[in-house]
Amino acid sequence: MRPMSASLALRRTMAAAGSFALLVVVAGCAMLGGSATGPSPVRPASSPSPAAYAATASASPTLDPALDPTVGPATPTPFADFSPINVFASPTPDPSRGPSPTDYFFGFDSRRPATTQGVDWLGAKAAGRIALVDGRIVTLAASADPMTLAGGEAVPNARTLDTTWSRWVVEPPGYGLDAKGNRYSDLSYWNLCGPGAATVALYYWQQLTGRPNVTGTAGYYVDPYAAEGAAWPSPGPSLPSSSGKRIGTYWSGSDRVNGFTANGRGFVMYMAMLSQPAAWSASGIAVFAGSSGTPLYPTRGASRQNIQAGLNWEISGQNASTWLEAWYTSVTRADPSLARDLQAAVTLDVGRDGVPVVVALDTFDLPNWQAGSSTPHTRHAVAIVGYDKTANPPTYTYLDTCGRSCNSRGGNQNCQVHVISQSAMVAAIMDRVGSGFVW
C-alpha cells in the first residue's frame, strides 16, 4: 500500500520552504570525484494505458524570474509503487572538511553564481514525470504511472546499464605521460572524481540523445587558474610547454598510456577545466581557486552543485535558456526519506530512462576503499549504473573513476564494476563528508 504520508509530506515541505523557489547553489566542493537484467514484474492492472504516456514539448521551459513561488506543483496521482521524491528538503551546507587535505569546505562562489530551478518543474521532477523517451526529454501526462515504461510494462526490479565502454573511464594519474607521450606532473589530477562521474553519466546521454561528445573529445588542457582569476601557483603543476608557453597535457577519447585502454579522459579534463554553464565567469566544474582568488593546488575538485550544473549544461546542448532544468536536480542528505528516495530515483533514471545517478558521498563506506582502520573519510563522487531490488540485501552497482593510481587499496582495480548494498550507499551519503545525490 502506498505510504499515506508521501504526498502530504511533499506539500508540507513545500509549505515549509516559504515563499521562495528552491535555490540550487552553484558553488565551488571536493572530490567531489544496457540491457535489463533481473525479473520484470507484471504491470499492475490499474496502471494507465501507453496512451497516457503522452508528453509535452521536449525542451525545458525558459525560466521566468517572476514565477510565483507560492504556487506549488499539482499533487501527483497516487500510484501503489511510487511516492514523490523529496527534492524540496531544505538545502544544507556541505559538511565540514574531513581529515584529508583535499576535503575543502565550499561556500558561495561568485564565479559560479546561485541559480534557481522552478517550483513547478521541481514538482514534476519529484513526481517522476520528467522522462527520457526515444532520445527526447518529455514531461509525462499527470495520469501516467512514472514506474511504467512507454510500452506499458512496469519498470524492472533489476537493471544494470551496459558498462563495456564506461567502466574504462579512469582519471589520468597525477604524474606520468599524457596521450602524446609528454611527461607531466599535476597533483590536481588525483582529485577529478567529480568530472569523472559526470563523464560516466554523460556517456549514456550521448548514446541516447547524441550529445555531448564524450567519446570523441580530445585536446590539450591547462589548469584554469587564469579563468578563476588566480595566479599560477608556486609550486604548481609541471606541464608540457612549447616556445616557452604551457600547452598542457593532451588527452583523447581513448588512450593506452598507462598500460590499459582508458576511455573518456579528454572529456574528463574538459569537464574539469573547460565546461562553463551560462552565468559562470569561471570555467570547469572543478575549483582551482578560493573565493579570494588564491590559487588552490591541488584543486579541491567539484561539488555536488557544480556536478549538477555541468551535467545540465552539457545535456541541454549548452542552451542558455533551458540548461537549468535540462534533467538533473539534487536530493541532499537532509532528506528524511533518503533511502526510499534514492531507490526511487535510481529506478527512474537507470531502470526507466537508462541514465546514471551521480552520488556525492564519503569513501569510508565504499567496498573499494576499505583498508581496515585506515579507511579514509574523503569526499568523493561515483555514478550509479545499476540496481537490484530482488537481491538480499538489495544492491546498487556503481562505477568509480578513481583507478589504481589514486586508490591502490586491495578492493579497487582499474575498470572494476562495484556492487554495494543499498543501505551502505545511503550510509556513505550520510557519513562525515557525504552530501547527497544528483538525479
CSV table of C-alpha atoms in Angstrom, one decimal, residues 8-295:
chain,number,residue,atom,x,y,z
A,8,LEU,CA,1.2,15.1,2.3
A,9,ALA,CA,4.9,15.3,3.2
A,10,LEU,CA,5.7,16.8,-0.2
A,11,ARG,CA,3.1,19.5,0.3
A,12,ARG,CA,4.3,20.2,3.9
A,13,THR,CA,7.9,20.5,2.8
A,14,MET,CA,6.8,22.9,0.1
A,15,ALA,CA,4.9,25.0,2.6
A,16,ALA,CA,7.9,24.9,4.9
A,17,ALA,CA,10.0,26.3,2.1
A,18,GLY,CA,8.1,29.6,2.5
A,19,SER,CA,7.7,31.9,-0.5
A,20,PHE,CA,10.8,31.1,-2.4
A,21,ALA,CA,11.8,28.6,-5.1
A,22,LEU,CA,14.4,26.0,-4.2
A,23,LEU,CA,17.9,27.5,-4.5
A,24,VAL,CA,20.5,25.4,-6.3
A,25,VAL,CA,23.7,26.9,-5.2
A,26,VAL,CA,26.2,26.5,-8.0
A,27,ALA,CA,29.3,26.9,-5.8
A,28,GLY,CA,32.7,25.8,-5.8
A,29,CYS,CA,33.1,21.1,-3.3
A,30,ALA,CA,36.0,18.4,-3.0
A,31,MET,CA,36.2,15.4,-4.8
A,32,LEU,CA,33.9,15.8,-5.3
A,33,GLY,CA,35.3,12.7,-7.9
A,34,GLY,CA,22.3,-1.5,-21.3
A,35,SER,CA,20.3,-4.2,-21.1
A,36,ALA,CA,17.8,-5.0,-18.5
A,37,THR,CA,18.6,-7.8,-16.0
A,38,GLY,CA,16.5,-9.5,-13.4
A,39,PRO,CA,12.8,-10.2,-13.3
A,40,SER,CA,10.3,-7.8,-14.8
A,41,PRO,CA,7.1,-7.7,-12.7
A,42,VAL,CA,3.7,-7.8,-14.3
A,43,ARG,CA,2.3,-4.4,-15.0
A,44,PRO,CA,-0.4,-3.5,-12.4
A,45,ALA,CA,-3.9,-3.8,-13.8
A,46,SER,CA,-4.6,-0.2,-12.5
A,47,SER,CA,-1.7,1.3,-14.5
A,48,PRO,CA,-2.7,3.7,-17.3
A,49,SER,CA,-2.5,2.6,-20.9
A,50,PRO,CA,0.5,3.6,-23.0
A,51,ALA,CA,-1.6,6.5,-24.4
A,52,ALA,CA,-1.3,8.1,-21.0
A,53,TYR,CA,2.4,8.4,-21.6
A,54,ALA,CA,1.7,11.3,-23.9
A,55,ALA,CA,4.1,14.2,-23.2
A,56,THR,CA,4.5,17.9,-23.6
A,57,ALA,CA,7.3,19.6,-25.6
A,58,SER,CA,10.7,18.1,-25.1
A,59,ALA,CA,12.5,21.3,-24.3
A,60,SER,CA,12.5,22.6,-20.7
A,61,PRO,CA,10.7,25.9,-20.4
A,62,THR,CA,12.6,29.1,-20.1
A,63,LEU,CA,12.8,30.1,-16.5
A,64,ASP,CA,10.5,33.0,-15.6
A,65,PRO,CA,12.0,35.3,-12.9
A,66,ALA,CA,8.6,36.4,-12.0
A,67,LEU,CA,7.3,32.9,-11.3
A,68,ASP,CA,5.1,32.9,-8.3
A,69,PRO,CA,7.0,30.7,-5.8
A,70,THR,CA,3.9,30.2,-3.7
A,71,VAL,CA,2.3,28.1,-6.4
A,72,GLY,CA,3.4,24.5,-5.9
A,73,PRO,CA,3.1,21.6,-8.3
A,74,ALA,CA,-0.1,19.7,-8.7
A,75,THR,CA,-0.4,16.8,-6.3
A,76,PRO,CA,0.7,13.7,-8.2
A,77,THR,CA,-1.7,11.0,-9.0
A,78,PRO,CA,-1.2,8.3,-6.3
A,79,PHE,CA,0.3,5.0,-7.5
A,80,ALA,CA,0.9,2.0,-5.4
A,81,ASP,CA,4.6,1.7,-6.3
A,82,PHE,CA,5.7,5.4,-6.2
A,83,SER,CA,5.8,8.3,-3.8
A,84,PRO,CA,7.2,11.7,-4.7
A,85,ILE,CA,10.9,12.2,-4.2
A,86,ASN,CA,11.8,14.9,-1.7
A,87,VAL,CA,13.6,17.4,-3.8
A,88,PHE,CA,12.1,20.1,-1.5
A,89,ALA,CA,14.1,19.1,1.6
A,90,SER,CA,15.8,22.2,3.0
A,91,PRO,CA,19.2,22.6,1.3
A,92,THR,CA,22.0,22.1,3.8
A,93,PRO,CA,25.6,23.4,3.5
A,94,ASP,CA,28.2,20.9,2.5
A,95,PRO,CA,29.6,19.1,5.6
A,96,SER,CA,32.8,20.4,7.2
A,97,ARG,CA,36.1,19.3,5.8
A,98,GLY,CA,37.3,15.8,6.6
A,99,PRO,CA,40.8,14.7,7.6
A,100,SER,CA,42.1,14.7,4.0
A,101,PRO,CA,43.8,17.8,2.8
A,102,THR,CA,41.6,17.7,-0.2
A,103,ASP,CA,38.4,17.8,1.9
A,104,TYR,CA,37.9,21.5,1.3
A,105,PHE,CA,34.9,23.4,2.6
A,106,PHE,CA,32.9,25.1,-0.2
A,107,GLY,CA,30.8,28.2,0.2
A,108,PHE,CA,29.2,30.6,-2.2
A,109,ASP,CA,31.4,31.3,-5.3
A,110,SER,CA,30.6,34.5,-7.2
A,111,ARG,CA,32.2,33.0,-10.2
A,112,ARG,CA,29.6,30.3,-10.2
A,113,PRO,CA,26.5,32.3,-9.1
A,114,ALA,CA,23.4,30.8,-7.4
A,115,THR,CA,20.6,29.8,-9.8
A,116,THR,CA,17.1,28.6,-9.3
A,117,GLN,CA,15.0,25.7,-10.6
A,118,GLY,CA,11.3,26.5,-10.9
A,119,VAL,CA,8.9,25.0,-8.3
A,120,ASP,CA,6.6,23.7,-11.0
A,121,TRP,CA,9.4,21.9,-12.7
A,122,LEU,CA,10.7,20.5,-9.5
A,123,GLY,CA,7.2,19.2,-8.6
A,124,ALA,CA,7.1,17.4,-12.0
A,125,LYS,CA,10.6,16.0,-11.4
A,126,ALA,CA,9.7,14.9,-7.9
A,127,ALA,CA,6.6,13.1,-9.2
A,128,GLY,CA,8.7,11.2,-11.8
A,129,ARG,CA,7.1,13.0,-14.7
A,130,ILE,CA,10.3,14.2,-16.3
A,131,ALA,CA,11.3,11.3,-18.5
A,132,LEU,CA,13.6,10.4,-21.4
A,133,VAL,CA,11.7,8.8,-24.3
A,134,ASP,CA,13.3,7.9,-27.7
A,135,GLY,CA,16.1,10.4,-27.1
A,136,ARG,CA,13.8,13.3,-26.1
A,137,ILE,CA,13.2,14.8,-22.6
A,138,VAL,CA,9.5,14.9,-22.1
A,139,THR,CA,7.0,15.7,-19.3
A,140,LEU,CA,4.7,12.8,-18.8
A,141,ALA,CA,0.9,13.3,-18.5
A,142,ALA,CA,-0.3,13.6,-15.0
A,143,SER,CA,-2.2,10.3,-15.4
A,144,ALA,CA,0.9,8.4,-16.4
A,145,ASP,CA,2.4,6.0,-13.8
A,146,PRO,CA,6.1,7.0,-13.5
A,147,MET,CA,7.1,3.4,-12.8
A,148,THR,CA,5.6,2.3,-16.1
A,149,LEU,CA,7.7,2.1,-19.3
A,150,ALA,CA,6.5,3.7,-22.5
A,151,GLY,CA,5.4,0.3,-23.8
A,152,GLY,CA,3.1,-0.2,-20.9
A,153,GLU,CA,5.2,-2.7,-18.9
A,154,ALA,CA,6.4,-2.0,-15.4
A,155,VAL,CA,10.0,-0.7,-14.8
A,156,PRO,CA,12.1,-3.8,-13.9
A,157,ASN,CA,13.1,-4.7,-10.4
A,158,ALA,CA,16.7,-5.0,-11.5
A,159,ARG,CA,18.7,-3.4,-14.3
A,160,THR,CA,22.4,-2.7,-14.9
A,161,LEU,CA,23.4,-0.4,-17.8
A,162,ASP,CA,25.9,-1.7,-20.3
A,163,THR,CA,29.4,-0.9,-18.9
A,164,THR,CA,31.5,-2.2,-21.7
A,165,TRP,CA,32.9,1.3,-22.5
A,166,SER,CA,32.1,3.3,-19.4
A,167,ARG,CA,33.9,1.0,-17.0
A,168,TRP,CA,37.2,2.1,-18.6
A,169,VAL,CA,36.7,5.8,-17.7
A,170,VAL,CA,39.7,6.2,-15.4
A,171,GLU,CA,41.1,9.6,-14.4
A,172,PRO,CA,44.6,10.4,-15.5
A,173,PRO,CA,47.2,9.9,-12.8
A,174,GLY,CA,48.9,12.8,-11.0
A,175,TYR,CA,52.2,12.3,-12.9
A,176,GLY,CA,53.5,10.3,-15.9
A,177,LEU,CA,52.9,10.6,-19.7
A,178,ASP,CA,50.0,12.1,-21.5
A,179,ALA,CA,48.3,10.6,-24.5
A,180,LYS,CA,51.0,12.0,-26.8
A,181,GLY,CA,53.9,10.8,-24.6
A,182,ASN,CA,54.7,14.1,-23.0
A,183,ARG,CA,55.8,14.0,-19.4
A,184,TYR,CA,54.0,15.9,-16.7
A,185,SER,CA,53.3,16.2,-13.0
A,186,ASP,CA,50.0,17.6,-11.8
A,187,LEU,CA,48.6,16.7,-8.3
A,188,SER,CA,45.2,18.1,-9.3
A,189,TYR,CA,44.6,15.0,-11.4
A,190,TRP,CA,44.2,12.9,-8.3
A,191,ASN,CA,41.1,14.9,-7.4
A,192,LEU,CA,38.9,14.6,-10.6
A,193,CYS,CA,36.3,12.1,-9.4
A,194,GLY,CA,33.5,14.7,-9.9
A,195,PRO,CA,34.3,15.3,-13.5
A,196,GLY,CA,34.9,11.6,-13.8
A,197,ALA,CA,31.5,10.6,-12.5
A,198,ALA,CA,29.9,13.3,-14.7
A,199,THR,CA,31.7,11.8,-17.7
A,200,VAL,CA,30.4,8.4,-17.0
A,201,ALA,CA,26.8,9.8,-16.7
A,202,LEU,CA,27.1,11.9,-19.9
A,203,TYR,CA,28.4,8.9,-21.9
A,204,TYR,CA,24.9,7.4,-21.6
A,205,TRP,CA,23.3,10.6,-22.6
A,206,GLN,CA,25.5,10.6,-25.7
A,207,GLN,CA,24.3,7.1,-26.6
A,208,LEU,CA,20.6,8.1,-26.1
A,209,THR,CA,20.5,11.7,-27.4
A,210,GLY,CA,23.6,12.2,-29.4
A,211,ARG,CA,25.2,14.7,-27.1
A,212,PRO,CA,27.6,15.7,-25.6
A,213,ASN,CA,30.6,14.2,-27.5
A,214,VAL,CA,32.1,12.2,-24.6
A,215,THR,CA,33.7,9.5,-26.8
A,216,GLY,CA,35.4,11.9,-29.2
A,217,THR,CA,36.5,14.9,-27.2
A,218,ALA,CA,40.3,15.5,-27.3
A,219,GLY,CA,42.8,18.3,-26.9
A,220,TYR,CA,45.4,20.0,-24.7
A,221,TYR,CA,44.3,21.0,-21.2
A,222,VAL,CA,45.9,23.6,-18.9
A,223,ASP,CA,44.7,24.1,-15.3
A,224,PRO,CA,42.3,27.1,-15.5
A,225,TYR,CA,43.9,29.4,-13.0
A,226,ALA,CA,43.5,32.3,-15.4
A,227,ALA,CA,39.8,31.6,-15.8
A,228,GLU,CA,39.5,31.6,-12.0
A,229,GLY,CA,41.2,35.0,-11.8
A,230,ALA,CA,44.1,33.4,-9.9
A,231,ALA,CA,47.9,33.4,-10.4
A,232,TRP,CA,49.7,30.2,-11.3
A,233,PRO,CA,50.6,28.5,-8.1
A,234,SER,CA,54.1,28.2,-6.9
A,235,PRO,CA,55.0,25.4,-6.6
A,236,GLY,CA,52.4,24.2,-9.1
A,237,PRO,CA,51.9,21.7,-11.9
A,238,SER,CA,54.8,20.9,-14.3
A,239,LEU,CA,53.2,20.7,-17.7
A,240,PRO,CA,54.4,20.3,-21.3
A,241,SER,CA,55.3,23.6,-23.0
A,242,SER,CA,56.1,24.9,-26.5
A,243,SER,CA,58.2,28.0,-27.2
A,244,GLY,CA,58.1,28.8,-23.5
A,245,LYS,CA,54.3,28.7,-23.2
A,246,ARG,CA,52.4,26.0,-21.3
A,247,ILE,CA,50.4,23.9,-23.7
A,248,GLY,CA,49.2,21.5,-21.1
A,249,THR,CA,48.6,17.7,-21.3
A,250,TYR,CA,46.9,16.1,-24.3
A,251,TRP,CA,44.0,13.6,-23.7
A,252,SER,CA,41.6,12.0,-26.2
A,253,GLY,CA,38.6,9.7,-26.3
A,254,SER,CA,40.8,6.6,-25.7
A,255,ASP,CA,44.4,6.0,-24.8
A,256,ARG,CA,46.7,3.2,-23.6
A,257,VAL,CA,49.4,5.4,-22.0
A,258,ASN,CA,49.0,3.6,-18.6
A,259,GLY,CA,49.1,0.1,-20.0
A,260,PHE,CA,45.4,-0.3,-20.3
A,261,THR,CA,42.7,1.2,-22.5
A,262,ALA,CA,41.4,4.3,-20.7
A,263,ASN,CA,38.3,5.9,-22.2
A,264,GLY,CA,36.9,9.5,-22.0
A,265,ARG,CA,40.0,11.2,-20.5
A,266,GLY,CA,39.6,14.1,-22.9
A,267,PHE,CA,36.1,14.7,-21.7
A,268,VAL,CA,37.0,14.2,-18.0
A,269,MET,CA,39.6,17.1,-18.5
A,270,TYR,CA,37.0,19.1,-20.4
A,271,MET,CA,34.5,18.9,-17.6
A,272,ALA,CA,37.1,19.6,-15.0
A,273,MET,CA,38.7,22.6,-16.8
A,274,LEU,CA,36.6,24.0,-19.6
A,275,SER,CA,32.8,23.3,-19.2
A,276,GLN,CA,31.2,26.7,-18.4
A,277,PRO,CA,27.5,26.9,-17.8
A,278,ALA,CA,25.8,30.2,-18.7
A,279,ALA,CA,26.3,32.9,-16.0
A,280,TRP,CA,29.6,31.3,-14.8
A,281,SER,CA,32.6,33.5,-15.1
A,282,ALA,CA,34.9,30.6,-14.3
A,283,SER,CA,35.4,27.5,-16.5
A,284,GLY,CA,35.4,23.9,-15.3
A,285,ILE,CA,33.3,22.2,-12.6
A,286,ALA,CA,36.4,21.6,-10.5
A,287,VAL,CA,37.5,24.5,-8.3
A,288,PHE,CA,41.1,25.8,-8.8
A,289,ALA,CA,40.9,29.0,-6.7
A,290,GLY,CA,39.5,30.2,-3.4
A,291,SER,CA,36.8,32.9,-3.1
A,292,SER,CA,39.6,35.5,-2.6
A,293,GLY,CA,41.3,34.5,-5.8
A,294,THR,CA,44.0,32.5,-4.1
A,295,PRO,CA,45.2,29.6,-6.3
